[in-house]
Amino acid sequence: MGAVTSTVAARFAFFPPSPPSYGVQPLPAPAATPAPAPGAGAGEGKKGGDGGGTVLELTGVPRRGNVEARRLRTKRGTEVVAMYVRQTGARLTLLYSHGNAADLGQMYELFVELSAHLNVNLMGYDYSGYGQSSGKPSEQNTYADIEAVYRCLVETYGASEENIILYGQSVGSGPTLDLASRLPRLRAVVLHSPILSGLRVMYPVKHTYWFDIYKNIDKIPLVRCPVLVIHGTADEVVDCSHGRALWELAKVKYEPLWIKGGNHCNLELYPEYIKHLKKFVGAIEKSPPPSDESSESTGPSDRTPTEPEGTEDSRKSLDCKDKTRPSIDHRHSTDRRDKPRGSVDRRDKSRKSVDHPERPRASVDQSDRPRKSIDRFGGMMKSVRLCNIDCFKVTATSGS
């Protein structure tokens, strides 16, 4: 039973586009270059630092001066392709792990638009076996993939842990939360249509089994930074209950965005999506970086996160409340958290800091229609194929 379920979970989880929607090629050699120093080797493209990999050129997508692509080697021996979008004046960097049935070519325009609208540097990448990345997709490979990309951000682009926001969409919530659980000074996390675990997408199990994949339900209590959850209420691929349960389990909550009528693959088309994201990034930018009482962090550790006491009992039912967790403004009173707010005006007034993180906005409960072409971001996203609507459904050809 365990072997069969594990096989099914592994097969439904990964659907890399075939053929890839983009290509890569070495950067063209400059017209005139000085002779190499003795002992210097000639390689494909430019070399970065220890984690910088090889600089490449993406083909099949528009060429932009602020976009750079690299091939990075992971600790598991695969090579993944990543793209970095530089935004002038940005103080934060978004590390984006995309969903299923997508690659960098399909996500390219979204990454460029998000970088501009949120005023952040953005790093996106393809998992092993996706796009022009080598190897085969697997849970463990995705963990190594995001770690290699994170190290490139730190070592090559000068990003620091406390100025990085991890963004995980759908299956990308797996590597995102795995890395976030091992970075004590991470700035923030965004979970977009996330999953509680691979098995829970298919079956309403109440316990975590050893053969399950992407056990986000076990890892999110270990994340110390603010967590924003975005999920569509009409998601037929990953039910909205996954997002709600993860938000409940987060230690440091930011007000979630439940998009009424939104499904698994169209949340970027709703006005509330970019509006709420901009508000979140602005609040995170104004809030002080997290402090860590332990010694300075140099990167993700290789240890397997241990489960905090009491989480097993709290997971017996998704409807159970977890113990009180501190919000971003460090309010610990359970009574204050559970009391309804005095009025909608109080809940909706603008905030100068990350305030009232545990109560959804009134506007989220109203029906939001996708934006028209008058909005540049929404108009652009209408032309982008973001993911396959069936990316989490087991196909009839899956083995028994």
Coordinates of C-alpha atoms in Angstrom, one line a residue:
M1 CA 0.0 0.0 0.0
G2 CA 2.8 2.4 1.0
A3 CA 4.8 1.7 -2.2
V4 CA 1.8 2.1 -4.4
T5 CA 0.7 5.4 -2.8
S6 CA 4.2 6.7 -3.0
T7 CA 4.5 5.9 -6.7
V8 CA 1.2 7.6 -7.4
A9 CA 2.2 10.7 -5.4
A10 CA 5.5 10.9 -7.3
R11 CA 3.8 10.6 -10.7
F12 CA 1.2 13.2 -10.2
A13 CA 3.5 15.8 -8.8
F14 CA 5.7 16.6 -11.8
F15 CA 4.6 17.6 -15.3
P16 CA 7.5 19.5 -17.0
P17 CA 6.4 21.1 -20.3
S18 CA 7.6 19.1 -23.3
P19 CA 9.2 20.5 -25.3
P20 CA 10.6 23.3 -23.2
S21 CA 9.3 26.7 -24.1
Y22 CA 12.7 28.3 -24.3
G23 CA 16.3 27.6 -25.1
V24 CA 19.7 28.6 -23.8
Q25 CA 23.0 29.4 -25.5
P26 CA 26.4 30.7 -24.4
L27 CA 26.9 34.4 -24.3
P28 CA 28.5 35.7 -27.6
A29 CA 32.2 36.3 -27.2
P30 CA 33.1 40.0 -26.9
A31 CA 34.6 41.7 -30.0
A32 CA 38.0 42.1 -28.3
T33 CA 39.2 40.6 -25.1
P34 CA 42.6 40.6 -23.4
A35 CA 44.6 37.4 -23.5
P36 CA 43.7 35.1 -20.6
A37 CA 46.2 34.9 -17.7
P38 CA 48.4 31.8 -17.6
G39 CA 46.5 28.8 -16.3
A40 CA 43.0 30.4 -16.9
G41 CA 40.6 28.0 -18.6
A42 CA 38.1 28.9 -21.3
G43 CA 34.5 27.8 -20.5
E44 CA 31.0 28.3 -21.7
G45 CA 30.0 31.9 -21.0
K46 CA 31.1 33.9 -18.0
K47 CA 31.8 32.3 -14.6
G48 CA 30.5 33.7 -11.4
G49 CA 31.7 33.1 -7.8
D50 CA 31.5 29.8 -6.0
G51 CA 27.7 29.6 -6.4
G52 CA 27.5 31.7 -9.5
G53 CA 27.5 29.0 -12.2
T54 CA 27.7 29.9 -15.8
V55 CA 26.1 33.0 -17.4
L56 CA 23.8 32.1 -20.4
E57 CA 21.5 33.7 -22.8
L58 CA 17.8 32.7 -22.9
T59 CA 16.4 32.2 -26.4
G60 CA 12.8 32.2 -27.4
V61 CA 12.0 35.0 -25.0
P62 CA 12.4 38.8 -25.4
R63 CA 15.9 40.0 -24.6
R64 CA 16.0 42.5 -21.7
G65 CA 19.0 44.3 -20.3
N66 CA 18.0 43.7 -16.7
V67 CA 17.6 40.0 -17.1
E68 CA 20.4 37.5 -16.7
A69 CA 20.3 33.7 -16.8
R70 CA 22.7 31.3 -15.2
R71 CA 23.3 27.5 -15.1
L72 CA 23.8 26.4 -11.5
R73 CA 25.1 23.1 -10.3
T74 CA 23.3 21.6 -7.3
K75 CA 24.7 19.3 -4.5
R76 CA 22.9 16.4 -6.1
G77 CA 24.8 16.8 -9.4
T78 CA 22.1 18.3 -11.6
E79 CA 22.4 21.7 -13.3
V80 CA 19.4 24.0 -13.1
V81 CA 18.7 27.2 -15.1
A82 CA 17.8 30.3 -13.2
M83 CA 17.0 33.9 -14.3
Y84 CA 17.6 37.0 -12.3
V85 CA 15.6 40.2 -12.9
R86 CA 17.3 43.2 -11.6
Q87 CA 15.2 46.2 -10.4
T88 CA 17.0 49.5 -9.9
G89 CA 16.6 50.7 -6.3
A90 CA 15.1 47.5 -5.0
R91 CA 15.9 46.6 -1.4
L92 CA 14.2 43.1 -1.3
T93 CA 14.7 40.1 -3.5
L94 CA 11.9 37.6 -4.3
L95 CA 13.0 33.9 -4.9
Y96 CA 10.1 32.4 -6.9
S97 CA 9.4 28.6 -7.1
H98 CA 6.9 28.1 -9.9
G99 CA 4.1 25.6 -10.2
N100 CA 3.6 22.5 -12.3
A101 CA 3.5 22.3 -16.1
A102 CA 5.5 25.6 -16.3
D103 CA 9.0 26.6 -17.1
L104 CA 11.0 29.8 -17.3
G105 CA 9.9 30.6 -20.8
Q106 CA 6.2 30.6 -19.7
M107 CA 7.0 32.5 -16.5
Y108 CA 9.3 35.0 -18.1
E109 CA 6.8 37.8 -18.6
L110 CA 5.2 37.3 -15.2
F111 CA 8.6 37.5 -13.5
V112 CA 9.5 40.7 -15.3
E113 CA 6.1 42.3 -14.5
L114 CA 6.2 41.2 -10.8
S115 CA 9.7 42.7 -10.4
A116 CA 8.5 46.0 -11.8
H117 CA 5.2 46.2 -9.9
L118 CA 6.6 45.1 -6.6
N119 CA 9.9 47.0 -6.9
V120 CA 12.0 43.9 -6.0
N121 CA 14.8 41.9 -7.6
L122 CA 13.4 38.5 -8.7
M123 CA 15.1 35.2 -9.1
G124 CA 13.2 32.4 -10.8
Y125 CA 14.4 28.9 -11.7
D126 CA 13.5 25.6 -13.3
Y127 CA 13.5 22.5 -11.2
S128 CA 15.7 19.6 -12.3
G129 CA 14.1 18.0 -15.4
Y130 CA 12.1 21.2 -16.2
G131 CA 12.9 23.5 -19.1
Q132 CA 16.7 23.4 -19.9
S133 CA 17.6 22.1 -16.4
S134 CA 19.3 18.7 -16.4
G135 CA 18.3 15.6 -14.4
K136 CA 14.9 14.3 -13.4
P137 CA 12.3 16.0 -11.2
S138 CA 11.9 14.7 -7.7
E139 CA 11.1 16.0 -4.3
Q140 CA 14.7 15.8 -3.1
N141 CA 16.0 17.4 -6.3
T142 CA 13.8 20.4 -5.9
Y143 CA 15.2 20.9 -2.3
A144 CA 18.7 20.9 -3.8
D145 CA 17.6 23.1 -6.7
I146 CA 16.2 25.9 -4.5
E147 CA 19.3 25.8 -2.2
A148 CA 21.6 26.2 -5.2
V149 CA 19.6 29.2 -6.4
Y150 CA 19.6 30.7 -2.9
R151 CA 23.3 30.4 -2.6
C152 CA 23.7 32.1 -6.0
L153 CA 21.6 35.0 -4.7
V154 CA 23.8 35.4 -1.7
E155 CA 27.2 34.7 -3.2
T156 CA 26.8 36.2 -6.7
Y157 CA 24.2 38.9 -6.4
G158 CA 24.9 40.1 -2.9
A159 CA 21.5 39.4 -1.4
S160 CA 21.3 38.7 2.3
E161 CA 19.0 36.3 4.1
E162 CA 17.1 39.0 5.9
N163 CA 16.3 40.7 2.6
I164 CA 14.9 37.7 0.8
I165 CA 11.3 36.7 0.4
L166 CA 10.6 33.2 -0.7
Y167 CA 7.6 32.7 -3.0
G168 CA 6.1 29.3 -3.6
Q169 CA 3.3 28.6 -6.1
S170 CA 1.4 25.3 -5.9
V171 CA 4.0 22.5 -5.9
G172 CA 6.6 25.2 -5.4
S173 CA 5.3 25.6 -1.9
G174 CA 7.3 22.4 -1.1
P175 CA 10.8 23.6 -1.8
T176 CA 9.9 27.1 -0.5
L177 CA 8.8 25.8 3.0
D178 CA 11.7 23.3 3.2
L179 CA 14.2 26.2 2.7
A180 CA 12.3 28.6 4.9
S181 CA 12.2 26.2 7.7
R182 CA 16.0 26.2 7.7
L183 CA 16.6 30.0 7.4
P184 CA 16.1 31.6 10.8
R185 CA 16.5 35.2 9.5
L186 CA 14.5 35.0 6.4
R187 CA 12.4 38.2 5.7
A188 CA 9.1 36.7 4.6
V189 CA 7.3 33.9 2.8
V190 CA 4.4 33.9 0.2
L191 CA 2.4 30.8 -0.4
H192 CA 0.3 30.9 -3.6
S193 CA -2.2 28.1 -3.9
P194 CA -0.1 25.9 -1.6
I195 CA -0.5 22.2 -0.7
L196 CA -0.5 20.7 2.8
S197 CA 1.3 17.7 1.3
G198 CA 1.3 15.7 -1.9
L199 CA -0.9 12.9 -0.5
R200 CA -3.4 15.3 1.0
V201 CA -4.1 16.7 -2.5
M202 CA -5.6 13.3 -3.4
Y203 CA -6.9 12.0 -0.1
P204 CA -8.2 13.7 3.0
V205 CA -5.8 12.0 5.3
K206 CA -5.4 13.3 8.8
H207 CA -1.9 11.9 9.6
T208 CA 1.5 12.3 7.9
Y209 CA 2.8 9.1 6.4
W210 CA 6.4 8.4 5.7
F211 CA 5.8 7.9 2.0
D212 CA 4.1 11.3 1.5
I213 CA 5.9 14.1 -0.3
Y214 CA 6.2 17.8 0.4
K215 CA 5.1 17.6 4.0
N216 CA 4.4 21.3 4.3
I217 CA 2.0 20.7 7.2
D218 CA 5.0 19.6 9.3
K219 CA 7.4 22.4 8.2
I220 CA 5.4 25.6 8.3
P221 CA 5.4 25.7 12.2
L222 CA 9.2 25.9 11.9
V223 CA 9.1 29.1 9.8
R224 CA 9.9 32.2 11.9
C225 CA 9.1 35.0 9.5
P226 CA 5.8 36.5 8.3
V227 CA 3.8 34.2 6.0
L228 CA 1.2 35.4 3.5
V229 CA -1.2 32.8 2.0
I230 CA -3.0 33.5 -1.3
H231 CA -5.6 30.9 -2.5
G232 CA -8.7 30.9 -4.7
T233 CA -12.0 29.8 -3.1
A234 CA -13.0 27.9 -6.3
D235 CA -9.7 26.0 -6.7
E236 CA -10.6 22.5 -7.9
V237 CA -7.0 21.3 -8.1
V238 CA -5.8 22.1 -4.6
D239 CA -8.7 22.9 -2.3
C240 CA -8.7 26.2 -0.5
S241 CA -8.7 24.3 2.8
H242 CA -5.0 23.6 2.2
G243 CA -4.2 27.3 2.2
R244 CA -6.4 28.0 5.2
A245 CA -4.8 25.2 7.2
L246 CA -1.3 26.3 6.4
W247 CA -2.2 29.9 7.4
E248 CA -3.6 28.6 10.7
L249 CA -0.4 26.7 11.4
A250 CA 1.9 29.7 10.6
K251 CA 3.7 31.2 13.6
V252 CA 3.8 34.7 12.2
K253 CA 0.6 35.4 10.2
Y254 CA 0.0 38.2 7.7
E255 CA -3.6 38.8 6.6
P256 CA -4.4 36.2 3.9
L257 CA -6.0 36.7 0.6
W258 CA -8.9 34.4 -0.2
I259 CA -9.9 35.3 -3.8
K260 CA -13.6 34.5 -4.2
G261 CA -14.1 32.6 -7.5
G262 CA -10.4 32.3 -8.2
N263 CA -9.2 28.9 -9.4
H264 CA -5.8 27.3 -9.3
C265 CA -4.3 29.0 -12.3
N266 CA -5.8 32.5 -12.7
L267 CA -5.2 34.3 -9.4
E268 CA -2.8 36.8 -11.1
L269 CA -5.7 38.1 -13.2
Y270 CA -7.7 39.4 -10.2
P271 CA -7.1 43.0 -9.1
E272 CA -6.7 41.9 -5.4
Y273 CA -3.7 39.7 -6.3
I274 CA -1.2 42.4 -7.2
K275 CA -2.8 44.9 -4.9
H276 CA -2.4 42.7 -1.8
L277 CA 1.1 41.6 -2.8
K278 CA 2.2 45.2 -3.1
K279 CA 0.8 46.0 0.3
F280 CA 2.5 43.0 1.8
V281 CA 5.9 43.8 0.2
G282 CA 5.6 47.4 1.3
A283 CA 4.8 46.4 4.9
I284 CA 7.7 43.9 5.0
E285 CA 10.0 46.5 3.6
K286 CA 9.0 49.0 6.4
S287 CA 9.2 46.4 9.2
P288 CA 12.6 45.7 10.9
P289 CA 14.5 42.6 9.6
P290 CA 14.1 39.5 11.8
S291 CA 16.7 39.0 14.5
D292 CA 18.1 35.7 15.5
E293 CA 19.4 35.0 19.0
S294 CA 21.8 32.3 17.7
S295 CA 25.0 32.8 15.8
E296 CA 25.0 34.5 12.4
S297 CA 23.4 32.3 9.7
T298 CA 25.6 31.4 6.7
G299 CA 22.9 29.6 4.8
P300 CA 20.5 26.7 5.0
S301 CA 21.7 23.8 7.1
D302 CA 21.6 20.2 5.9
R303 CA 19.9 19.0 9.0
T304 CA 16.4 17.6 8.8
P305 CA 14.1 20.0 10.7
T306 CA 12.8 18.4 13.9
E307 CA 9.1 18.6 14.7
P308 CA 8.2 21.0 17.5
E309 CA 6.5 19.6 20.5
G310 CA 2.7 19.4 20.3
T311 CA 2.3 19.6 16.5
E312 CA 1.3 16.0 16.1
D313 CA -1.8 16.5 18.3
S314 CA -2.7 19.7 16.6
R315 CA -2.7 18.0 13.2
K316 CA -5.3 15.3 14.1
S317 CA -7.9 17.5 12.4
L318 CA -7.5 20.5 10.0
D319 CA -10.3 22.2 11.9
C320 CA -8.4 22.2 15.2
K321 CA -6.8 25.5 16.3
D322 CA -3.1 25.4 16.9
K323 CA -1.7 27.0 20.0
T324 CA -1.5 30.8 20.0
R325 CA 1.3 32.2 17.9
P326 CA 2.8 35.6 18.0
S327 CA 1.7 37.9 15.2
I328 CA 4.1 40.3 13.5
D329 CA 3.4 43.0 16.0
H330 CA 4.0 40.5 18.8
R331 CA 0.5 40.4 20.3
H332 CA 0.2 37.3 22.4
S333 CA -3.3 37.6 23.8
T334 CA -5.6 34.8 22.6
D335 CA -8.6 36.8 23.6
R336 CA -7.7 39.7 21.5
R337 CA -7.0 37.4 18.5
D338 CA -10.3 35.7 18.7
K339 CA -12.5 38.7 19.4
P340 CA -14.3 40.1 16.4
R341 CA -13.0 43.5 15.4
G342 CA -15.2 46.5 16.3
S343 CA -16.0 47.6 12.8
V344 CA -15.1 47.1 9.2
D345 CA -13.6 50.6 9.1
R346 CA -11.1 49.7 11.8
R347 CA -10.2 46.5 9.9
D348 CA -9.8 48.2 6.5
K349 CA -8.0 51.4 7.4
S350 CA -4.5 51.7 6.0
R351 CA -1.7 50.5 8.2
K352 CA 1.9 51.9 8.5
S353 CA 3.2 48.5 9.7
V354 CA 2.3 44.9 9.4
D355 CA -0.9 45.2 11.4
H356 CA -3.9 43.1 12.1
P357 CA -2.4 40.1 10.3
E358 CA -4.9 37.5 11.4
R359 CA -8.1 38.8 10.0
P360 CA -9.0 38.6 6.3
R361 CA -10.0 41.8 4.6
A362 CA -13.7 42.5 3.9
S363 CA -13.0 43.1 0.3
V364 CA -11.7 39.5 -0.1
D365 CA -15.1 38.1 0.6
Q366 CA -16.6 40.0 -2.2
S367 CA -16.6 38.6 -5.7
D368 CA -13.7 39.9 -7.8
R369 CA -13.8 39.7 -11.5
P370 CA -10.6 39.3 -13.5
R371 CA -9.1 42.7 -14.6
K372 CA -9.6 44.1 -18.1
S373 CA -6.8 45.1 -20.5
I374 CA -6.8 48.7 -19.1
D375 CA -4.6 47.3 -16.3
R376 CA -1.1 46.7 -17.6
F377 CA -0.3 43.9 -15.2
G378 CA -3.6 42.0 -15.7
G379 CA -3.5 42.6 -19.4
M380 CA -0.1 41.1 -19.6
M381 CA -0.9 38.1 -17.5
K382 CA -3.9 37.3 -19.7
S383 CA -1.5 36.3 -22.5
V384 CA 0.7 34.2 -20.3
R385 CA 0.0 30.4 -19.9
L386 CA 0.8 30.1 -16.2
C387 CA 0.2 26.4 -15.6
N388 CA -1.8 23.3 -16.6
I389 CA -5.2 23.2 -14.9
D390 CA -4.8 19.4 -14.6
C391 CA -1.3 19.6 -13.1
F392 CA -2.3 17.7 -9.9
K393 CA -4.6 15.1 -11.4
V394 CA -3.5 11.5 -11.8
T395 CA -3.6 10.5 -15.4
A396 CA -5.2 7.3 -16.6
T397 CA -1.8 6.1 -17.9
S398 CA -0.3 6.2 -14.4
G399 CA 1.0 2.8 -13.3
S400 CA -0.9 0.7 -10.8

